[in-house]
Structures are given as structure tokens and as C-alpha cells.
mmCIF file with all atom_site columns, C-alpha atoms and ligand atoms in Angstrom:
data_model
loop_
_atom_site.group_PDB
_atom_site.id
_atom_site.type_symbol
_atom_site.label_atom_id
_atom_site.label_alt_id
_atom_site.label_comp_id
_atom_site.label_asym_id
_atom_site.label_entity_id
_atom_site.label_seq_id
_atom_site.pdbx_PDB_ins_code
_atom_site.Cartn_x
_atom_site.Cartn_y
_atom_site.Cartn_z
_atom_site.occupancy
_atom_site.B_iso_or_equiv
_atom_site.pdbx_formal_charge
_atom_site.auth_seq_id
_atom_site.auth_comp_id
_atom_site.auth_asym_id
_atom_site.auth_atom_id
_atom_site.pdbx_PDB_model_num
ATOM   1   C CA  . HIS R 1 1   ? -6.108 -30.787 10.757 1.00 57.00 ? 1   HIS R CA  1
ATOM   2   C CA  . LEU R 1 2   ? -6.202 -28.356 13.701 1.00 61.00 ? 2   LEU R CA  1
ATOM   3   C CA  . GLY R 1 3   ? -2.774 -29.337 14.857 1.00 69.00 ? 3   GLY R CA  1
ATOM   4   C CA  . ASN R 1 4   ? -1.383 -28.861 11.395 1.00 89.00 ? 4   ASN R CA  1
ATOM   5   C CA  . GLU R 1 5   ? -2.825 -25.322 11.126 1.00 92.00 ? 5   GLU R CA  1
ATOM   6   C CA  . THR R 1 6   ? -1.383 -24.439 14.496 1.00 93.00 ? 6   THR R CA  1
ATOM   7   C CA  . LEU R 1 7   ? 2.094  -25.655 13.469 1.00 94.00 ? 7   LEU R CA  1
ATOM   8   C CA  . LYS R 1 8   ? 1.848  -23.842 10.132 1.00 95.00 ? 8   LYS R CA  1
ATOM   9   C CA  . ALA R 1 9   ? 0.893  -20.598 11.851 1.00 97.00 ? 9   ALA R CA  1
ATOM   10  C CA  . GLU R 1 10  ? 3.732  -20.959 14.401 1.00 97.00 ? 10  GLU R CA  1
ATOM   11  C CA  . LEU R 1 11  ? 6.244  -21.580 11.566 1.00 97.00 ? 11  LEU R CA  1
ATOM   12  C CA  . GLY R 1 12  ? 4.854  -18.576 9.752  1.00 98.00 ? 12  GLY R CA  1
ATOM   13  C CA  . ARG R 1 13  ? 5.240  -16.222 12.752 1.00 98.00 ? 13  ARG R CA  1
ATOM   14  C CA  . ALA R 1 14  ? 8.819  -17.355 13.310 1.00 98.00 ? 14  ALA R CA  1
ATOM   15  C CA  . ALA R 1 15  ? 9.717  -17.124 9.549  1.00 98.00 ? 15  ALA R CA  1
ATOM   16  C CA  . TRP R 1 16  ? 8.198  -13.619 9.209  1.00 98.00 ? 16  TRP R CA  1
ATOM   17  C CA  . LYS R 1 17  ? 10.032 -12.481 12.309 1.00 98.00 ? 17  LYS R CA  1
ATOM   18  C CA  . LEU R 1 18  ? 13.350 -13.562 10.847 1.00 98.00 ? 18  LEU R CA  1
ATOM   19  C CA  . PHE R 1 19  ? 12.373 -12.262 7.414  1.00 98.00 ? 19  PHE R CA  1
ATOM   20  C CA  . HIS R 1 20  ? 11.478 -8.793  8.567  1.00 98.00 ? 20  HIS R CA  1
ATOM   21  C CA  . THR R 1 21  ? 14.351 -8.499  11.037 1.00 97.00 ? 21  THR R CA  1
ATOM   22  C CA  . THR R 1 22  ? 16.862 -9.472  8.335  1.00 98.00 ? 22  THR R CA  1
ATOM   23  C CA  . LEU R 1 23  ? 15.446 -6.719  6.016  1.00 98.00 ? 23  LEU R CA  1
ATOM   24  C CA  . ALA R 1 24  ? 15.361 -4.165  8.849  1.00 97.00 ? 24  ALA R CA  1
ATOM   25  C CA  . ARG R 1 25  ? 19.057 -4.779  9.510  1.00 96.00 ? 25  ARG R CA  1
ATOM   26  C CA  . PHE R 1 26  ? 20.141 -4.858  5.856  1.00 97.00 ? 26  PHE R CA  1
ATOM   27  C CA  . PRO R 1 27  ? 22.757 -2.174  5.101  1.00 97.00 ? 27  PRO R CA  1
ATOM   28  C CA  . GLU R 1 28  ? 21.222 1.300   4.547  1.00 96.00 ? 28  GLU R CA  1
ATOM   29  C CA  . SER R 1 29  ? 23.061 1.456   1.250  1.00 97.00 ? 29  SER R CA  1
ATOM   30  C CA  . ALA R 1 30  ? 23.964 -1.992  -0.089 1.00 98.00 ? 30  ALA R CA  1
ATOM   31  C CA  . SER R 1 31  ? 26.962 -2.992  -2.231 1.00 98.00 ? 31  SER R CA  1
ATOM   32  C CA  . VAL R 1 32  ? 26.560 -5.065  -5.375 1.00 98.00 ? 32  VAL R CA  1
ATOM   33  C CA  . ASP R 1 33  ? 27.699 -8.086  -3.322 1.00 98.00 ? 33  ASP R CA  1
ATOM   34  C CA  . GLU R 1 34  ? 25.217 -7.446  -0.559 1.00 98.00 ? 34  GLU R CA  1
ATOM   35  C CA  . ARG R 1 35  ? 22.386 -6.970  -3.044 1.00 98.00 ? 35  ARG R CA  1
ATOM   36  C CA  . THR R 1 36  ? 23.241 -10.274 -4.727 1.00 98.00 ? 36  THR R CA  1
ATOM   37  C CA  . ALA R 1 37  ? 23.333 -12.022 -1.338 1.00 98.00 ? 37  ALA R CA  1
ATOM   38  C CA  . LEU R 1 38  ? 19.901 -10.681 -0.350 1.00 98.00 ? 38  LEU R CA  1
ATOM   39  C CA  . ALA R 1 39  ? 18.355 -11.626 -3.694 1.00 98.00 ? 39  ALA R CA  1
ATOM   40  C CA  . GLN R 1 40  ? 19.774 -15.221 -3.386 1.00 98.00 ? 40  GLN R CA  1
ATOM   41  C CA  . TYR R 1 41  ? 18.783 -15.440 0.286  1.00 98.00 ? 41  TYR R CA  1
ATOM   42  C CA  . LEU R 1 42  ? 15.185 -14.526 -0.473 1.00 98.00 ? 42  LEU R CA  1
ATOM   43  C CA  . ALA R 1 43  ? 14.937 -16.833 -3.562 1.00 98.00 ? 43  ALA R CA  1
ATOM   44  C CA  . LEU R 1 44  ? 16.189 -19.721 -1.462 1.00 98.00 ? 44  LEU R CA  1
ATOM   45  C CA  . PHE R 1 45  ? 13.956 -18.779 1.496  1.00 98.00 ? 45  PHE R CA  1
ATOM   46  C CA  . ALA R 1 46  ? 10.948 -18.997 -0.859 1.00 98.00 ? 46  ALA R CA  1
ATOM   47  C CA  . ARG R 1 47  ? 12.165 -22.162 -2.521 1.00 97.00 ? 47  ARG R CA  1
ATOM   48  C CA  . LEU R 1 48  ? 13.041 -24.085 0.679  1.00 98.00 ? 48  LEU R CA  1
ATOM   49  C CA  . TYR R 1 49  ? 10.273 -22.739 2.920  1.00 98.00 ? 49  TYR R CA  1
ATOM   50  C CA  . PRO R 1 50  ? 9.050  -25.951 4.680  1.00 96.00 ? 50  PRO R CA  1
ATOM   51  C CA  . CYS R 1 51  ? 5.324  -25.531 3.953  1.00 94.00 ? 51  CYS R CA  1
ATOM   52  C CA  . GLY R 1 52  ? 5.250  -26.583 0.328  1.00 93.00 ? 52  GLY R CA  1
ATOM   53  C CA  . GLU R 1 53  ? 1.921  -24.912 -0.496 1.00 94.00 ? 53  GLU R CA  1
ATOM   54  C CA  . CYS R 1 54  ? 3.157  -21.661 1.084  1.00 96.00 ? 54  CYS R CA  1
ATOM   55  C CA  . ALA R 1 55  ? 6.472  -21.878 -0.771 1.00 97.00 ? 55  ALA R CA  1
ATOM   56  C CA  . GLY R 1 56  ? 4.670  -22.214 -4.080 1.00 97.00 ? 56  GLY R CA  1
ATOM   57  C CA  . HIS R 1 57  ? 2.488  -19.173 -3.482 1.00 97.00 ? 57  HIS R CA  1
ATOM   58  C CA  . PHE R 1 58  ? 5.506  -17.167 -2.214 1.00 98.00 ? 58  PHE R CA  1
ATOM   59  C CA  . GLN R 1 59  ? 7.741  -17.984 -5.166 1.00 98.00 ? 59  GLN R CA  1
ATOM   60  C CA  . LYS R 1 60  ? 5.065  -16.655 -7.487 1.00 98.00 ? 60  LYS R CA  1
ATOM   61  C CA  . LEU R 1 61  ? 4.787  -13.462 -5.440 1.00 98.00 ? 61  LEU R CA  1
ATOM   62  C CA  . LEU R 1 62  ? 8.569  -13.016 -5.745 1.00 98.00 ? 62  LEU R CA  1
ATOM   63  C CA  . ALA R 1 63  ? 8.430  -13.497 -9.484 1.00 98.00 ? 63  ALA R CA  1
ATOM   64  C CA  . GLN R 1 64  ? 5.650  -10.898 -9.739 1.00 98.00 ? 64  GLN R CA  1
ATOM   65  C CA  . TYR R 1 65  ? 7.203  -8.439  -7.277 1.00 98.00 ? 65  TYR R CA  1
ATOM   66  C CA  . PRO R 1 66  ? 10.961 -8.882  -7.293 1.00 98.00 ? 66  PRO R CA  1
ATOM   67  C CA  . PRO R 1 67  ? 12.812 -8.035  -4.091 1.00 98.00 ? 67  PRO R CA  1
ATOM   68  C CA  . GLN R 1 68  ? 14.067 -4.552  -3.748 1.00 98.00 ? 68  GLN R CA  1
ATOM   69  C CA  . THR R 1 69  ? 17.667 -4.773  -2.685 1.00 98.00 ? 69  THR R CA  1
ATOM   70  C CA  . SER R 1 70  ? 19.104 -1.244  -3.003 1.00 98.00 ? 70  SER R CA  1
ATOM   71  C CA  . GLY R 1 71  ? 19.095 -0.718  0.713  1.00 98.00 ? 71  GLY R CA  1
ATOM   72  C CA  . ARG R 1 72  ? 17.371 -1.107  4.064  1.00 97.00 ? 72  ARG R CA  1
ATOM   73  C CA  . VAL R 1 73  ? 14.361 1.155   3.529  1.00 97.00 ? 73  VAL R CA  1
ATOM   74  C CA  . ALA R 1 74  ? 13.525 -0.215  0.090  1.00 98.00 ? 74  ALA R CA  1
ATOM   75  C CA  . ALA R 1 75  ? 14.075 -3.841  1.222  1.00 98.00 ? 75  ALA R CA  1
ATOM   76  C CA  . SER R 1 76  ? 12.063 -3.581  4.426  1.00 98.00 ? 76  SER R CA  1
ATOM   77  C CA  . GLN R 1 77  ? 9.166  -1.763  2.663  1.00 98.00 ? 77  GLN R CA  1
ATOM   78  C CA  . TRP R 1 78  ? 9.141  -4.439  -0.033 1.00 98.00 ? 78  TRP R CA  1
ATOM   79  C CA  . GLY R 1 79  ? 9.045  -7.098  2.648  1.00 98.00 ? 79  GLY R CA  1
ATOM   80  C CA  . CYS R 1 80  ? 6.084  -5.460  4.370  1.00 98.00 ? 80  CYS R CA  1
ATOM   81  C CA  . PHE R 1 81  ? 4.302  -5.178  1.050  1.00 98.00 ? 81  PHE R CA  1
ATOM   82  C CA  . VAL R 1 82  ? 4.669  -8.855  0.153  1.00 98.00 ? 82  VAL R CA  1
ATOM   83  C CA  . HIS R 1 83  ? 3.687  -9.954  3.657  1.00 98.00 ? 83  HIS R CA  1
ATOM   84  C CA  . ASN R 1 84  ? 0.583  -7.817  3.218  1.00 98.00 ? 84  ASN R CA  1
ATOM   85  C CA  . LEU R 1 85  ? -0.235 -9.663  0.026  1.00 98.00 ? 85  LEU R CA  1
ATOM   86  C CA  . VAL R 1 86  ? -0.011 -12.901 1.893  1.00 98.00 ? 86  VAL R CA  1
ATOM   87  C CA  . ASN R 1 87  ? -2.212 -11.404 4.643  1.00 98.00 ? 87  ASN R CA  1
ATOM   88  C CA  . GLU R 1 88  ? -4.787 -10.432 2.080  1.00 98.00 ? 88  GLU R CA  1
ATOM   89  C CA  . ARG R 1 89  ? -4.856 -13.883 0.493  1.00 97.00 ? 89  ARG R CA  1
ATOM   90  C CA  . LEU R 1 90  ? -5.332 -15.430 3.936  1.00 97.00 ? 90  LEU R CA  1
ATOM   91  C CA  . GLY R 1 91  ? -8.066 -12.910 4.870  1.00 98.00 ? 91  GLY R CA  1
ATOM   92  C CA  . LYS R 1 92  ? -5.864 -11.113 7.525  1.00 98.00 ? 92  LYS R CA  1
ATOM   93  C CA  . GLU R 1 93  ? -5.591 -7.475  8.334  1.00 98.00 ? 93  GLU R CA  1
ATOM   94  C CA  . VAL R 1 94  ? -3.163 -5.343  6.411  1.00 97.00 ? 94  VAL R CA  1
ATOM   95  C CA  . PHE R 1 95  ? -0.160 -4.122  8.445  1.00 98.00 ? 95  PHE R CA  1
ATOM   96  C CA  . ASP R 1 96  ? 0.923  -0.474  8.493  1.00 98.00 ? 96  ASP R CA  1
ATOM   97  C CA  . CYS R 1 97  ? 4.330  -0.407  6.780  1.00 98.00 ? 97  CYS R CA  1
ATOM   98  C CA  . MET R 1 98  ? 5.282  2.895   8.351  1.00 96.00 ? 98  MET R CA  1
ATOM   99  C CA  . THR R 1 99  ? 6.036  1.049   11.553 1.00 95.00 ? 99  THR R CA  1
ATOM   100 C CA  . VAL R 1 100 ? 8.330  -1.791  10.234 1.00 94.00 ? 100 VAL R CA  1
ATOM   101 C CA  . GLY R 1 101 ? 11.507 0.129   11.216 1.00 89.00 ? 101 GLY R CA  1
ATOM   102 C CA  . GLU R 1 102 ? 10.583 0.348   14.857 1.00 91.00 ? 102 GLU R CA  1
ATOM   103 C CA  . THR R 1 103 ? 8.863  -3.099  15.042 1.00 96.00 ? 103 THR R CA  1
ATOM   104 C CA  . TYR R 1 104 ? 11.793 -5.225  13.924 1.00 96.00 ? 104 TYR R CA  1
ATOM   105 C CA  . LYS R 1 105 ? 14.865 -4.818  16.065 1.00 91.00 ? 105 LYS R CA  1
ATOM   106 C CA  . CYS R 1 106 ? 17.557 -7.437  16.630 1.00 90.00 ? 106 CYS R CA  1
ATOM   107 C CA  . GLY R 1 107 ? 19.108 -6.382  19.969 1.00 90.00 ? 107 GLY R CA  1
ATOM   108 C CA  . CYS R 1 108 ? 22.523 -6.585  18.442 1.00 87.00 ? 108 CYS R CA  1
ATOM   109 C CA  . ALA R 1 109 ? 25.708 -4.647  19.130 1.00 78.00 ? 109 ALA R CA  1
ATOM   110 C CA  . GLU R 1 110 ? 25.659 -2.562  15.998 1.00 68.00 ? 110 GLU R CA  1
ATOM   111 C CA  . GLU R 1 111 ? 22.239 -1.230  16.952 1.00 65.00 ? 111 GLU R CA  1
ATOM   112 C CA  . ASP R 1 112 ? 23.381 -0.359  20.484 1.00 51.00 ? 112 ASP R CA  1
ATOM   113 C CA  . LYS R 1 113 ? 26.395 1.563   19.173 1.00 58.00 ? 113 LYS R CA  1
ATOM   114 C CA  . LYS R 1 114 ? 24.289 3.745   16.942 1.00 56.00 ? 114 LYS R CA  1
ATOM   115 C CA  . GLY R 1 115 ? 21.778 4.265   19.743 1.00 48.00 ? 115 GLY R CA  1
ATOM   116 C CA  . LYS R 1 116 ? 18.982 2.832   17.702 1.00 47.00 ? 116 LYS R CA  1
ATOM   117 C CA  . GLY R 1 117 ? 18.456 -0.392  19.721 1.00 43.00 ? 117 GLY R CA  1
HETATM 118 P P1  . FAD M 2 .   ? 1.655  -13.417 10.747 1.00 88.07 ? 1   FAD M P1  1
HETATM 119 O O1  . FAD M 2 .   ? 1.218  -13.116 9.363  1.00 88.07 ? 1   FAD M O1  1
HETATM 120 O O2  . FAD M 2 .   ? 2.484  -14.639 11.016 1.00 88.07 ? 1   FAD M O2  1
HETATM 121 O O3  . FAD M 2 .   ? 2.494  -12.169 11.175 1.00 88.07 ? 1   FAD M O3  1
HETATM 122 C C1  . FAD M 2 .   ? 3.212  -12.199 12.417 1.00 88.07 ? 1   FAD M C1  1
HETATM 123 C C2  . FAD M 2 .   ? 3.269  -10.715 12.936 1.00 88.07 ? 1   FAD M C2  1
HETATM 124 O O4  . FAD M 2 .   ? 3.964  -9.919  11.954 1.00 88.07 ? 1   FAD M O4  1
HETATM 125 C C3  . FAD M 2 .   ? 1.933  -10.054 13.069 1.00 88.07 ? 1   FAD M C3  1
HETATM 126 O O5  . FAD M 2 .   ? 1.313  -10.300 14.357 1.00 88.07 ? 1   FAD M O5  1
HETATM 127 C C4  . FAD M 2 .   ? 2.257  -8.583  12.971 1.00 88.07 ? 1   FAD M C4  1
HETATM 128 O O6  . FAD M 2 .   ? 2.732  -7.991  14.158 1.00 88.07 ? 1   FAD M O6  1
HETATM 129 C C5  . FAD M 2 .   ? 3.401  -8.619  11.933 1.00 88.07 ? 1   FAD M C5  1
HETATM 130 N N1  . FAD M 2 .   ? 3.023  -8.341  10.591 1.00 88.07 ? 1   FAD M N1  1
HETATM 131 C C6  . FAD M 2 .   ? 1.777  -8.644  9.947  1.00 88.07 ? 1   FAD M C6  1
HETATM 132 N N2  . FAD M 2 .   ? 1.898  -8.214  8.674  1.00 88.07 ? 1   FAD M N2  1
HETATM 133 C C7  . FAD M 2 .   ? 3.029  -7.669  8.553  1.00 88.07 ? 1   FAD M C7  1
HETATM 134 C C8  . FAD M 2 .   ? 3.639  -6.974  7.404  1.00 88.07 ? 1   FAD M C8  1
HETATM 135 N N3  . FAD M 2 .   ? 3.045  -6.848  6.212  1.00 88.07 ? 1   FAD M N3  1
HETATM 136 N N4  . FAD M 2 .   ? 4.957  -6.491  7.572  1.00 88.07 ? 1   FAD M N4  1
HETATM 137 C C9  . FAD M 2 .   ? 5.521  -6.569  8.750  1.00 88.07 ? 1   FAD M C9  1
HETATM 138 N N5  . FAD M 2 .   ? 5.049  -7.165  9.831  1.00 88.07 ? 1   FAD M N5  1
HETATM 139 C C10 . FAD M 2 .   ? 3.822  -7.646  9.675  1.00 88.07 ? 1   FAD M C10 1
HETATM 140 N N6  . FAD M 2 .   ? -0.104 -19.778 5.815  1.00 88.07 ? 1   FAD M N6  1
HETATM 141 C C11 . FAD M 2 .   ? -1.093 -20.380 5.135  1.00 88.07 ? 1   FAD M C11 1
HETATM 142 O O7  . FAD M 2 .   ? -2.054 -20.854 5.763  1.00 88.07 ? 1   FAD M O7  1
HETATM 143 N N7  . FAD M 2 .   ? -1.092 -20.482 3.771  1.00 88.07 ? 1   FAD M N7  1
HETATM 144 C C12 . FAD M 2 .   ? -0.026 -20.017 3.073  1.00 88.07 ? 1   FAD M C12 1
HETATM 145 O O8  . FAD M 2 .   ? -0.017 -20.094 1.847  1.00 88.07 ? 1   FAD M O8  1
HETATM 146 C C13 . FAD M 2 .   ? 1.004  -19.312 3.737  1.00 88.07 ? 1   FAD M C13 1
HETATM 147 N N8  . FAD M 2 .   ? 2.093  -18.864 3.133  1.00 88.07 ? 1   FAD M N8  1
HETATM 148 C C14 . FAD M 2 .   ? 3.123  -18.337 3.811  1.00 88.07 ? 1   FAD M C14 1
HETATM 149 C C15 . FAD M 2 .   ? 4.320  -17.913 3.078  1.00 88.07 ? 1   FAD M C15 1
HETATM 150 C C16 . FAD M 2 .   ? 5.345  -17.461 3.816  1.00 88.07 ? 1   FAD M C16 1
HETATM 151 C C17 . FAD M 2 .   ? 6.619  -17.024 3.057  1.00 88.07 ? 1   FAD M C17 1
HETATM 152 C C18 . FAD M 2 .   ? 5.346  -17.382 5.212  1.00 88.07 ? 1   FAD M C18 1
HETATM 153 C C19 . FAD M 2 .   ? 6.533  -16.836 5.915  1.00 88.07 ? 1   FAD M C19 1
HETATM 154 C C20 . FAD M 2 .   ? 4.179  -17.766 5.864  1.00 88.07 ? 1   FAD M C20 1
HETATM 155 C C21 . FAD M 2 .   ? 3.128  -18.189 5.200  1.00 88.07 ? 1   FAD M C21 1
HETATM 156 N N9  . FAD M 2 .   ? 1.949  -18.646 5.853  1.00 88.07 ? 1   FAD M N9  1
HETATM 157 C C22 . FAD M 2 .   ? 0.920  -19.216 5.196  1.00 88.07 ? 1   FAD M C22 1
HETATM 158 C C23 . FAD M 2 .   ? 1.795  -18.407 7.274  1.00 88.07 ? 1   FAD M C23 1
HETATM 159 C C24 . FAD M 2 .   ? 0.991  -17.088 7.494  1.00 88.07 ? 1   FAD M C24 1
HETATM 160 O O9  . FAD M 2 .   ? 1.558  -16.023 6.763  1.00 88.07 ? 1   FAD M O9  1
HETATM 161 C C25 . FAD M 2 .   ? 1.057  -16.658 8.990  1.00 88.07 ? 1   FAD M C25 1
HETATM 162 O O10 . FAD M 2 .   ? 2.374  -16.584 9.426  1.00 88.07 ? 1   FAD M O10 1
HETATM 163 C C26 . FAD M 2 .   ? 0.265  -17.503 9.966  1.00 88.07 ? 1   FAD M C26 1
HETATM 164 O O11 . FAD M 2 .   ? -1.053 -17.663 9.440  1.00 88.07 ? 1   FAD M O11 1
HETATM 165 C C27 . FAD M 2 .   ? 0.134  -16.869 11.300 1.00 88.07 ? 1   FAD M C27 1
HETATM 166 O O12 . FAD M 2 .   ? -0.497 -15.601 11.162 1.00 88.07 ? 1   FAD M O12 1
HETATM 167 P P2  . FAD M 2 .   ? -0.566 -14.503 12.226 1.00 88.07 ? 1   FAD M P2  1
HETATM 168 O O13 . FAD M 2 .   ? -1.938 -13.888 12.116 1.00 88.07 ? 1   FAD M O13 1
HETATM 169 O O14 . FAD M 2 .   ? -0.103 -14.903 13.537 1.00 88.07 ? 1   FAD M O14 1
HETATM 170 O O15 . FAD M 2 .   ? 0.451  -13.333 11.750 1.00 88.07 ? 1   FAD M O15 1
#
């Protein structure tokens, strides 16, 4: 069981990293097409998340708190909020959502051009 918990935690850290970085790089003001893409991406992320028990919980969270897709700030704050709900359920500390913008950077060209990377 110990090995399984270790793998589940590693998967979780990798998944949350991609999840928050994706939201932190979402357009500041999203088009209808971009909003649809994000909503579909998140629904499929929750549905196909490889830990079945986790996926079930997360799909319920998404139904209760639908993703905010209007733009980067709303989306990344929503992501921080739902991760905190998972943290609470697992008895972990709550994360300060004021810092998500600085915490999740991608090291990509667009960032460098804007001087934000
Ligand atoms: P993690 O929760 O993995 O967080 C990684 C890092 O992200 C933290 O160190 C911190 O720097 C940062 N962080 C923490 N909170 C936030 C936040 N709110 N916003 C932004 N950044 C933050 N595990 C289970 O045992 N049962 C489950 O049901 C379960 N469901 C999951 C559902 C999903 C969708 C995902 C992605 C993971 C799930 N996990 C579940 C895994 C679990 O959430 C953790 O990833 C795992 O326990 C490792 O925890 P951790 O303490 O290293 O930090």
C-alpha cells in the first residue's frame, strides 16, 4: 500500500503542476472558442484522471463548482480554489491563492517577450 500511495502522490504533484500552469498561461481575455476548449479540457482531465477514486471526487467538484473560463485570472483562481478543496479533504494545508500567478510559470517564449518569465 505504501508504494501505491507514493505513486498516487507523485502523479498528483505532476498533474497539479500541469493543471495550474495551463490555467496560469490561459489567455488574459478568452474567446468563446478558447473558453470552450478549456471547459472541455478540464472535463476530460477529470474524467480520464488515472486514479479512479480521485477522478470520481474531482468530477463531483467540477459539477459543484464549474470551471471559470472567462480569462487567466478567473481560471487560475478557480483552479487554486478547487485544489484547496482537495487539500482540505485530504487534510492538507490550504494554499494562498494570491501567489498562483508567480508560482506557475512555463519558461516559454511568450512569457520572455512580455518580460514576465
Ligand atoms: P499537492 O497537493 O500535490 O500540491 C503540489 C504543490 O502545489 C504543493 O506543494 C504546493 O506548492 C502547490 N499547491 C498546493 N495547493 C495549491 C493550490 N490550491 N493552488 C495552487 N497550488 C497549490 N490523492 C488522494 O489520495 N485522494 C484523492 O482523492 C486525490 N484526488 C486528486 C484529484 C486530482 C484532480 C489530482 C490532480 C490529485 C488528486 N490527489 C488525490 C493527489 C493529491 O491531491 C496530491 O497531489 C498528493 O497527495 C501529493 O500531495 P502534496 O502534499 O505533495 O501536494
